[in-house]
């Protein structure tokens, strides 16, 4: 009887950790270790390599070493932090897919974040801070999260609040010293739906005020505020007989620029024994253009890049990212567990973006296809 | 926002119906404890992937609060 109680308690603890892990999302997300502090610390180091291109043009290359540390402190606390240093070089279009000779650049972005978390009996809270610095952009963020679980550990609720202050400059205009303030809020629930199913639903709301125009695009005049709302639904299903897990996700996004986007992602996590795991994945996103995005049709009197009716006052943008398009990406990740402490991982992803791939096929015309690929190689150690 | 809630609620209901809503007992949760059932996955990889997507698309966020801004978007 004592053994059975111990087994049940151990399983409960592990599932509590699963719910906690299920809520560990990127960007100092909604971590909800509603059961207990992690029993082990970990250190992970990764090397990242990213390239993107359009026909006849190699655009951006990014190389980014990064590191992440998680350390338990006693049974009630943990701290974690990460560092990343992006080395960026290449060219980014000034308008639509056109690159000017002056737009070549080479720069570095350094970013760091840290969070401290406290674990109660069925709840936890965290406080975090993030800092990112480039020669023409600086961002500071503080955030807090709180989560709590039901008595049977089958449901965990979470809320989060963050505030960012960004300073925007420009190599082209040294006098530019613009600002942007953003409040971020999120609320969600993770539910154990069955012995093989975890479902998570999160709502997010960002309210931003300040400068949203891109100083490196021309012409580019955007509203001085942007409100963003997201709804994220994720579902993990265990296929015990196949030793595999299916992960599905759907995110709806809408903002006050008029953009609406739906993103679907799916991954198949296939285990081969205890040491090897392969994860192929697919992602598709479809996006409606911002209401002030203009197609590449230029003013007869002013010429390229000015759109017809351009007055320098009303919102207008020729940024491809605000256009209507669809994008498809496919990835493959390999995880190798060397022993009880060491783990290796490697992944590759290929990304393709086309106007004609928008759901329904009525994407923005006249834009060159956009392609990207990135590799990641990592090593992690538990202690 | 109301539209988002409505759409997602419907989808969540269908998803939960599809996986035969039956919250398990503690001794039935072994499969849920697999690392592969983690939704967030590897922290650094997930952050980098989201960073790439948000720098090439207008849509971003939804995965929590506290991420710092970037001049890339």
Short mmCIF file of C-alpha atoms in Angstrom, two decimals:
data_model
loop_
_atom_site.label_atom_id
_atom_site.label_comp_id
_atom_site.label_asym_id
_atom_site.label_seq_id
_atom_site.Cartn_x
_atom_site.Cartn_y
_atom_site.Cartn_z
CA UNK A 1 0.00 0.00 0.00
CA UNK A 2 2.82 2.33 0.85
CA UNK A 3 4.43 1.57 -2.51
CA UNK A 4 1.18 2.33 -4.35
CA UNK A 5 0.80 5.64 -2.54
CA UNK A 6 4.38 6.52 -3.32
CA UNK A 7 3.88 5.64 -6.99
CA UNK A 8 0.77 7.77 -7.20
CA UNK A 9 2.51 10.66 -5.50
CA UNK A 10 5.45 10.37 -7.88
CA UNK A 11 3.18 10.34 -10.91
CA UNK A 12 1.27 13.32 -9.59
CA UNK A 13 4.50 15.20 -9.14
CA UNK A 14 5.68 14.37 -12.66
CA UNK A 15 2.39 15.42 -14.19
CA UNK A 16 2.51 18.63 -12.22
CA UNK A 17 5.89 19.19 -13.78
CA UNK A 18 4.43 18.37 -17.18
CA UNK A 19 1.77 21.00 -16.76
CA UNK A 20 4.47 23.36 -15.66
CA UNK A 21 6.61 22.52 -18.66
CA UNK A 22 3.64 22.78 -20.95
CA UNK A 23 3.37 26.39 -19.96
CA UNK A 24 7.04 27.16 -20.47
CA UNK A 25 6.82 29.26 -23.56
CA UNK A 26 9.42 31.33 -25.37
CA UNK A 27 10.03 34.94 -24.45
CA UNK A 28 9.73 34.60 -20.71
CA UNK A 29 6.28 33.27 -21.26
CA UNK A 30 3.73 31.96 -18.82
CA UNK A 31 5.79 29.54 -16.79
CA UNK A 32 3.61 27.69 -14.34
CA UNK A 33 5.53 25.38 -12.12
CA UNK A 34 2.44 24.98 -10.02
CA UNK A 35 3.78 21.87 -8.36
CA UNK A 36 7.34 22.29 -7.17
CA UNK A 37 10.67 23.78 -8.05
CA UNK A 38 12.76 21.91 -10.62
CA UNK A 39 14.84 19.20 -8.98
CA UNK A 40 17.77 19.76 -11.34
CA UNK A 41 19.43 22.77 -12.84
CA UNK A 42 20.48 22.94 -16.46
CA UNK A 43 22.82 24.82 -18.74
CA UNK A 44 22.25 24.95 -22.48
CA UNK A 45 24.40 26.52 -25.17
CA UNK A 46 23.32 26.90 -28.78
CA UNK A 47 24.80 28.11 -32.04
CA UNK A 48 22.39 29.51 -34.60
CA UNK A 49 22.85 30.35 -38.26
CA UNK A 50 20.17 32.10 -40.33
CA UNK A 51 20.04 33.24 -43.97
CA UNK A 52 17.28 34.71 -46.11
CA UNK A 53 17.12 35.63 -49.77
CA UNK A 54 14.97 36.70 -52.69
CA UNK A 55 15.61 35.89 -56.37
CA UNK A 56 19.00 37.31 -57.31
CA UNK A 57 19.59 38.80 -53.86
CA UNK A 58 21.19 37.34 -50.74
CA UNK A 59 19.58 39.43 -48.00
CA UNK A 60 20.28 38.86 -44.33
CA UNK A 61 22.63 36.53 -42.50
CA UNK A 62 22.47 36.15 -38.72
CA UNK A 63 24.83 34.18 -36.51
CA UNK A 64 23.76 33.99 -32.90
CA UNK A 65 25.38 32.09 -30.06
CA UNK A 66 23.10 31.86 -27.04
CA UNK A 67 23.00 30.33 -23.58
CA UNK A 68 20.32 29.52 -21.03
CA UNK A 69 20.71 28.63 -17.36
CA UNK A 70 18.09 27.33 -14.93
CA UNK A 71 19.01 26.78 -11.28
CA UNK A 72 16.79 25.66 -8.40
CA UNK A 73 17.36 27.37 -5.07
CA UNK A 74 16.07 25.20 -2.28
CA UNK A 75 12.66 23.66 -2.75
CA UNK A 76 10.71 26.88 -3.27
CA UNK A 77 12.73 29.06 -5.62
CA UNK A 78 14.47 29.00 -8.96
CA UNK A 79 16.30 31.49 -11.12
CA UNK A 80 16.85 31.38 -14.84
CA UNK A 81 18.44 33.58 -17.41
CA UNK A 82 19.65 33.67 -20.95
CA UNK A 83 22.05 35.58 -23.16
CA UNK A 84 22.11 35.95 -26.92
CA UNK A 85 24.35 37.91 -29.24
CA UNK A 86 23.10 38.33 -32.82
CA UNK A 87 25.57 39.26 -35.52
CA UNK A 88 23.50 40.58 -38.44
CA UNK A 89 24.76 41.47 -41.91
CA UNK A 90 23.20 42.04 -45.31
CA UNK A 91 20.49 44.17 -46.82
CA UNK A 92 16.84 44.77 -46.06
CA UNK A 93 14.49 46.24 -48.71
CA UNK A 94 13.64 49.95 -48.46
CA UNK A 95 10.28 49.50 -50.14
CA UNK A 96 8.52 46.39 -51.36
CA UNK A 97 11.37 44.13 -52.46
CA UNK A 98 13.74 46.87 -53.69
CA UNK A 99 17.11 47.27 -52.02
CA UNK A 100 19.10 50.48 -52.31
CA UNK A 101 22.88 50.46 -52.49
CA UNK A 102 23.04 52.30 -49.18
CA UNK A 103 21.09 49.72 -47.24
CA UNK A 104 23.94 47.24 -46.63
CA UNK A 105 24.54 46.91 -42.93
CA UNK A 106 26.43 44.97 -40.32
CA UNK A 107 25.50 45.17 -36.70
CA UNK A 108 25.24 43.30 -33.45
CA UNK A 109 22.35 42.84 -31.03
CA UNK A 110 22.98 41.75 -27.46
CA UNK A 111 20.07 40.60 -25.36
CA UNK A 112 19.68 39.18 -21.88
CA UNK A 113 16.82 38.19 -19.64
CA UNK A 114 16.42 36.84 -16.15
CA UNK A 115 13.55 35.64 -14.01
CA UNK A 116 13.08 34.51 -10.44
CA UNK A 117 10.25 32.16 -9.57
CA UNK A 118 8.65 31.11 -6.29
CA UNK A 119 6.71 27.87 -5.90
CA UNK A 120 3.87 27.42 -3.48
CA UNK A 121 1.71 24.39 -2.80
CA UNK A 122 -0.48 24.79 -5.87
CA UNK A 123 0.62 28.07 -7.28
CA UNK A 124 3.69 29.93 -8.35
CA UNK A 125 4.67 33.43 -9.31
CA UNK A 126 7.58 34.92 -11.18
CA UNK A 127 9.19 38.26 -11.86
CA UNK A 128 11.36 38.79 -14.91
CA UNK A 129 13.28 41.41 -16.81
CA UNK A 130 14.66 41.53 -20.34
CA UNK A 131 17.07 43.87 -22.05
CA UNK A 132 18.03 44.11 -25.71
CA UNK A 133 20.48 46.55 -27.24
CA UNK A 134 21.49 47.42 -30.79
CA UNK A 135 23.24 50.58 -31.97
CA UNK A 136 19.90 51.93 -33.23
CA UNK A 137 17.40 50.15 -30.96
CA UNK A 138 17.10 49.49 -27.26
CA UNK A 139 14.36 47.63 -25.41
CA UNK A 140 13.68 47.11 -21.72
CA UNK A 141 10.93 44.86 -20.39
CA UNK A 142 9.67 43.84 -16.98
CA UNK A 143 7.07 41.15 -16.44
CA UNK A 144 5.27 39.07 -13.86
CA UNK A 145 3.28 35.85 -14.00
CA UNK A 146 1.04 33.94 -11.62
CA UNK A 147 -0.41 30.47 -12.02
CA UNK A 148 -2.42 28.10 -9.92
CA UNK A 149 -3.67 24.53 -10.26
CA UNK A 150 -6.79 22.70 -9.22
CA UNK A 151 -6.56 20.13 -6.44
CA UNK A 152 -6.50 17.19 -8.86
CA UNK A 153 -3.70 18.82 -10.89
CA UNK A 154 -5.75 18.47 -14.05
CA UNK A 155 -6.12 22.18 -14.73
CA UNK A 156 -3.73 25.09 -14.41
CA UNK A 157 -4.73 28.72 -14.84
CA UNK A 158 -2.22 31.45 -15.55
CA UNK A 159 -2.04 35.19 -15.98
CA UNK A 160 0.80 37.47 -16.93
CA UNK A 161 1.54 41.18 -17.25
CA UNK A 162 4.49 42.91 -18.87
CA UNK A 163 5.64 46.39 -19.83
CA UNK A 164 8.19 47.30 -22.50
CA UNK A 165 9.92 50.57 -23.22
CA UNK A 166 11.74 50.79 -26.57
CA UNK A 167 14.01 53.52 -27.91
CA UNK A 168 14.32 53.71 -31.69
CA UNK A 169 17.17 55.37 -33.59
CA UNK A 170 18.54 55.22 -37.12
CA UNK A 171 21.95 55.13 -38.78
CA UNK A 172 20.44 57.22 -41.57
CA UNK A 173 19.17 59.89 -39.17
CA UNK A 174 21.33 60.32 -36.04
CA UNK A 175 18.84 62.85 -34.68
CA UNK A 176 16.08 60.23 -34.48
CA UNK A 177 15.33 59.37 -30.86
CA UNK A 178 11.82 57.94 -30.86
CA UNK A 179 10.03 55.89 -28.21
CA UNK A 180 7.43 53.18 -27.91
CA UNK A 181 5.69 51.88 -24.79
CA UNK A 182 3.80 48.60 -24.74
CA UNK A 183 1.68 46.87 -22.13
CA UNK A 184 1.37 43.10 -22.50
CA UNK A 185 -1.25 40.94 -20.82
CA UNK A 186 -2.05 37.28 -21.11
CA UNK A 187 -4.37 34.74 -19.53
CA UNK A 188 -4.68 31.06 -20.22
CA UNK A 189 -5.59 27.61 -19.04
CA UNK A 190 -3.98 24.21 -19.52
CA UNK A 191 -6.23 21.19 -19.13
CA UNK A 192 -5.45 17.51 -18.84
CA UNK A 193 -8.26 16.31 -21.09
CA UNK A 194 -7.52 12.60 -20.92
CA UNK A 195 -4.71 10.21 -20.09
CA UNK A 196 -3.24 11.05 -23.52
CA UNK A 197 -4.27 14.67 -24.13
CA UNK A 198 -3.09 18.07 -22.94
CA UNK A 199 -4.94 21.14 -24.22
CA UNK A 200 -3.89 24.74 -23.71
CA UNK A 201 -5.70 27.95 -24.56
CA UNK A 202 -4.17 31.40 -24.11
CA UNK A 203 -5.43 34.88 -24.86
CA UNK A 204 -3.01 37.78 -25.26
CA UNK A 205 -3.42 41.52 -25.55
CA UNK A 206 -0.74 44.12 -26.30
CA UNK A 207 -1.44 47.84 -26.16
CA UNK A 208 1.31 49.95 -27.71
CA UNK A 209 1.78 53.71 -28.04
CA UNK A 210 4.56 55.62 -29.73
CA UNK A 211 6.58 55.20 -32.91
CA UNK A 212 5.83 52.20 -35.09
CA UNK A 213 7.21 53.54 -38.39
CA UNK A 214 10.32 51.79 -39.67
CA UNK A 215 13.16 54.34 -40.07
CA UNK A 216 14.78 52.17 -42.74
CA UNK A 217 11.70 51.93 -44.97
CA UNK A 218 10.58 54.72 -47.28
CA UNK A 219 7.89 55.80 -47.54
CA UNK A 220 6.72 54.43 -44.19
CA UNK A 221 4.23 56.29 -42.02
CA UNK A 222 2.37 54.16 -39.49
CA UNK A 223 -0.21 55.02 -36.82
CA UNK A 224 1.18 56.07 -33.42
CA UNK A 225 -0.57 53.22 -31.65
CA UNK A 226 -1.05 49.53 -32.20
CA UNK A 227 -3.26 47.15 -30.27
CA UNK A 228 -2.68 43.44 -30.83
CA UNK A 229 -4.81 40.49 -29.75
CA UNK A 230 -3.98 36.80 -29.99
CA UNK A 231 -5.72 33.55 -29.27
CA UNK A 232 -3.53 30.47 -29.09
CA UNK A 233 -4.89 26.94 -28.90
CA UNK A 234 -2.50 24.01 -28.54
CA UNK A 235 -3.14 20.32 -28.25
CA UNK A 236 -0.66 17.54 -27.52
CA UNK A 237 -1.75 13.95 -28.03
CA UNK A 238 0.24 10.89 -26.98
CA UNK A 239 0.26 7.92 -29.35
CA UNK A 240 1.48 5.35 -26.89
CA UNK A 241 1.52 2.39 -29.28
CA UNK A 242 3.80 4.27 -31.67
CA UNK A 243 5.96 5.86 -28.97
CA UNK A 244 5.12 9.21 -30.55
CA UNK A 245 3.47 12.49 -29.63
CA UNK A 246 1.52 14.77 -31.99
CA UNK A 247 1.63 18.50 -31.24
CA UNK A 248 -0.91 20.78 -32.91
CA UNK A 249 -1.31 24.52 -32.61
CA UNK A 250 -3.50 27.29 -33.98
CA UNK A 251 -2.95 30.99 -33.38
CA UNK A 252 -5.33 33.73 -34.43
CA UNK A 253 -3.88 37.24 -34.55
CA UNK A 254 -5.55 40.59 -35.10
CA UNK A 255 -4.31 44.14 -34.68
CA UNK A 256 -5.43 47.73 -35.08
CA UNK A 257 -3.38 48.04 -38.30
CA UNK A 258 -6.01 45.81 -39.87
CA UNK A 259 -3.84 42.71 -40.10
CA UNK A 260 -5.51 39.36 -39.45
CA UNK A 261 -3.48 36.18 -39.45
CA UNK A 262 -4.04 32.51 -38.79
CA UNK A 263 -1.11 30.22 -38.06
CA UNK A 264 -1.27 26.43 -37.94
CA UNK A 265 1.61 24.29 -36.79
CA UNK A 266 2.06 20.58 -36.35
CA UNK A 267 4.90 18.42 -35.12
CA UNK A 268 5.37 14.68 -34.81
CA UNK A 269 7.73 13.75 -31.97
CA UNK A 270 8.97 10.23 -32.65
CA UNK A 271 11.03 8.51 -29.96
CA UNK A 272 13.42 5.65 -30.69
CA UNK A 273 14.15 4.17 -27.32
CA UNK A 274 15.31 6.46 -24.52
CA UNK A 275 18.16 8.16 -26.36
CA UNK A 276 16.96 9.35 -29.76
CA UNK A 277 14.09 11.57 -30.80
CA UNK A 278 13.18 12.91 -34.26
CA UNK A 279 10.70 15.75 -34.66
CA UNK A 280 9.55 16.74 -38.16
CA UNK A 281 7.31 19.81 -38.16
CA UNK A 282 5.18 21.92 -40.50
CA UNK A 283 3.90 25.46 -40.14
CA UNK A 284 1.55 27.48 -42.31
CA UNK A 285 0.52 31.08 -41.79
CA UNK A 286 -1.81 33.27 -43.82
CA UNK A 287 -2.08 37.01 -43.34
CA UNK A 288 -4.33 39.86 -44.45
CA UNK A 289 -2.57 43.11 -45.33
CA UNK A 290 -2.54 46.19 -43.13
CA UNK A 291 -5.11 48.70 -44.27
CA UNK A 292 -2.39 51.24 -45.13
CA UNK A 293 -0.17 48.82 -47.05
CA UNK A 294 0.03 49.81 -50.73
CA UNK A 295 0.84 47.56 -53.67
CA UNK A 296 3.84 48.32 -55.92
CA UNK A 297 2.01 50.78 -58.15
CA UNK A 298 3.70 54.16 -58.10
CA UNK A 299 2.67 57.75 -58.60
CA UNK A 300 2.88 58.93 -62.21
CA UNK A 301 4.08 62.36 -61.07
CA UNK A 302 6.39 61.47 -58.17
CA UNK A 303 7.58 58.12 -59.46
CA UNK A 304 8.91 55.15 -57.48
CA UNK A 305 8.64 54.60 -54.53
CA UNK A 306 5.77 57.05 -53.96
CA UNK A 307 2.26 55.61 -54.21
CA UNK A 308 -0.52 57.48 -56.01
CA UNK A 309 -1.95 60.18 -53.75
CA UNK A 310 1.06 60.24 -51.43
CA UNK A 311 0.94 63.32 -49.18
CA UNK A 312 3.48 62.53 -46.46
CA UNK A 313 0.77 62.74 -43.80
CA UNK A 314 -1.51 59.74 -43.92
CA UNK A 315 -0.40 56.23 -42.95
CA UNK A 316 1.27 54.37 -45.77
CA UNK A 317 3.73 51.50 -45.90
CA UNK A 318 5.41 49.40 -48.58
CA UNK A 319 6.87 46.94 -46.08
CA UNK A 320 6.45 43.40 -47.41
CA UNK A 321 5.75 42.19 -43.87
CA UNK A 322 2.54 44.21 -43.84
CA UNK A 323 1.34 42.75 -47.14
CA UNK A 324 -1.09 39.87 -47.65
CA UNK A 325 0.69 36.54 -48.05
CA UNK A 326 0.94 32.93 -47.05
CA UNK A 327 4.07 31.26 -45.70
CA UNK A 328 4.98 27.63 -45.33
CA UNK A 329 7.87 26.19 -43.39
CA UNK A 330 9.12 22.70 -42.68
CA UNK A 331 11.61 21.65 -40.06
CA UNK A 332 13.39 18.67 -38.60
CA UNK A 333 14.88 18.38 -35.13
CA UNK A 334 17.06 15.63 -33.68
CA UNK A 335 17.55 15.15 -29.94
CA UNK A 336 20.19 12.75 -28.65
CA UNK A 337 20.46 11.91 -24.96
CA UNK A 338 24.08 10.97 -24.34
CA UNK A 339 23.66 10.01 -20.68
CA UNK A 340 21.76 11.11 -17.61
CA UNK A 341 23.32 14.58 -17.74
CA UNK A 342 24.22 15.44 -21.33
CA UNK A 343 22.00 16.05 -24.34
CA UNK A 344 22.64 17.20 -27.92
CA UNK A 345 20.17 18.72 -30.31
CA UNK A 346 20.25 19.90 -33.91
CA UNK A 347 17.55 21.34 -36.10
CA UNK A 348 17.02 22.81 -39.54
CA UNK A 349 14.07 24.75 -40.93
CA UNK A 350 13.21 26.04 -44.40
CA UNK A 351 10.75 28.92 -44.84
CA UNK A 352 8.99 30.15 -48.00
CA UNK A 353 6.68 33.18 -48.27
CA UNK A 354 4.47 33.97 -51.30
CA UNK A 355 1.66 36.44 -51.95
CA UNK A 356 -0.26 33.77 -53.85
CA UNK A 357 -0.09 31.36 -50.91
CA UNK A 358 -2.47 33.44 -48.83
CA UNK A 359 -5.55 31.37 -47.94
CA UNK A 360 -8.00 32.08 -50.76
CA UNK A 361 -5.16 33.06 -53.10
CA UNK A 362 -5.76 36.82 -53.11
CA UNK A 363 -2.46 37.90 -51.61
CA UNK A 364 -0.60 41.11 -52.41
CA UNK A 365 0.64 41.21 -56.02
CA UNK A 366 4.02 42.19 -57.40
CA UNK A 367 6.27 40.99 -54.57
CA UNK A 368 9.25 38.70 -55.04
CA UNK A 369 9.16 35.32 -53.31
CA UNK A 370 10.94 35.31 -49.97
CA UNK A 371 12.96 32.35 -48.67
CA UNK A 372 14.88 31.61 -45.49
CA UNK A 373 16.61 28.73 -43.77
CA UNK A 374 18.16 28.35 -40.36
CA UNK A 375 20.21 25.79 -38.44
CA UNK A 376 20.54 25.33 -34.70
CA UNK A 377 23.01 23.17 -32.83
CA UNK A 378 22.90 22.84 -29.07
CA UNK A 379 24.33 21.03 -26.10
CA UNK A 380 22.72 20.87 -22.68
CA UNK A 381 23.88 19.63 -19.31
CA UNK A 382 21.87 18.96 -16.15
CA UNK A 383 23.33 19.44 -12.70
CA UNK B 1 -11.55 40.55 -29.07
CA UNK B 2 -15.03 39.08 -28.67
CA UNK B 3 -14.68 37.48 -32.10
CA UNK B 4 -11.38 35.93 -31.11
CA UNK B 5 -12.85 34.51 -27.92
CA UNK B 6 -15.86 33.13 -29.78
CA UNK B 7 -13.78 31.46 -32.50
CA UNK B 8 -11.31 30.00 -30.06
CA UNK B 9 -13.99 28.78 -27.69
CA UNK B 10 -15.65 26.93 -30.53
CA UNK B 11 -12.36 25.43 -31.64
CA UNK B 12 -11.45 24.48 -28.09
CA UNK B 13 -14.80 22.79 -27.64
CA UNK B 14 -14.34 20.78 -30.83
CA UNK B 15 -10.79 19.86 -29.88
CA UNK B 16 -11.79 18.72 -26.43
CA UNK B 17 -14.73 16.78 -27.81
CA UNK B 18 -12.38 15.18 -30.32
CA UNK B 19 -10.04 13.88 -27.64
CA UNK B 20 -12.87 12.40 -25.57
CA UNK B 21 -12.85 14.59 -22.48
CA UNK B 22 -12.02 12.28 -19.59
CA UNK B 23 -9.62 13.80 -17.04
CA UNK B 24 -7.57 10.90 -15.72
CA UNK B 25 -6.83 9.68 -12.25
CA UNK B 26 -3.33 10.20 -10.88
CA UNK B 27 -2.25 6.66 -11.72
CA UNK B 28 -3.30 7.14 -15.35
CA UNK B 29 -1.03 10.10 -16.08
CA UNK B 30 2.19 8.34 -17.00
CA UNK B 31 2.01 9.29 -20.69
CA UNK B 32 1.43 12.94 -19.83
CA UNK B 33 4.75 13.06 -18.00
CA UNK B 34 6.77 12.34 -21.15
CA UNK B 35 9.10 15.19 -22.07
CA UNK B 36 7.67 15.04 -25.59
CA UNK B 37 4.33 16.22 -24.20
CA UNK B 38 5.92 19.55 -23.28
CA UNK B 39 4.27 22.28 -25.31
CA UNK B 40 6.97 24.90 -25.09
CA UNK B 41 9.82 22.62 -26.05
CA UNK B 42 13.41 23.72 -25.90
CA UNK B 43 13.57 27.29 -24.56
CA UNK B 44 16.34 28.69 -26.78
CA UNK B 45 15.09 27.02 -29.95
CA UNK B 46 11.53 28.19 -29.42
CA UNK B 47 12.67 31.74 -28.78
CA UNK B 48 14.79 31.79 -31.92
CA UNK B 49 12.01 30.35 -34.08
CA UNK B 50 9.51 32.92 -32.80
CA UNK B 51 12.08 35.67 -33.27
CA UNK B 52 12.49 34.70 -36.93
CA UNK B 53 8.76 34.50 -37.57
CA UNK B 54 8.05 37.83 -35.90
CA UNK B 55 10.81 39.55 -37.91
CA UNK B 56 9.41 38.32 -41.24
CA UNK B 57 5.67 38.54 -40.56
CA UNK B 58 3.46 41.18 -39.01
CA UNK B 59 1.71 38.75 -36.69
CA UNK B 60 3.55 37.96 -33.48
CA UNK B 61 3.04 37.12 -29.85
CA UNK B 62 0.56 34.92 -28.10
CA UNK B 63 3.18 32.89 -26.30
CA UNK B 64 3.41 34.92 -23.12
CA UNK B 65 4.66 38.21 -21.77
CA UNK B 66 8.04 39.70 -21.11
CA UNK B 67 9.87 39.20 -24.40
CA UNK B 68 12.03 42.17 -25.28
CA UNK B 69 11.60 44.21 -28.45
CA UNK B 70 13.89 44.19 -31.46
CA UNK B 71 14.78 46.60 -34.23
CA UNK B 72 14.26 43.80 -36.73
CA UNK B 73 10.51 44.30 -36.71
#
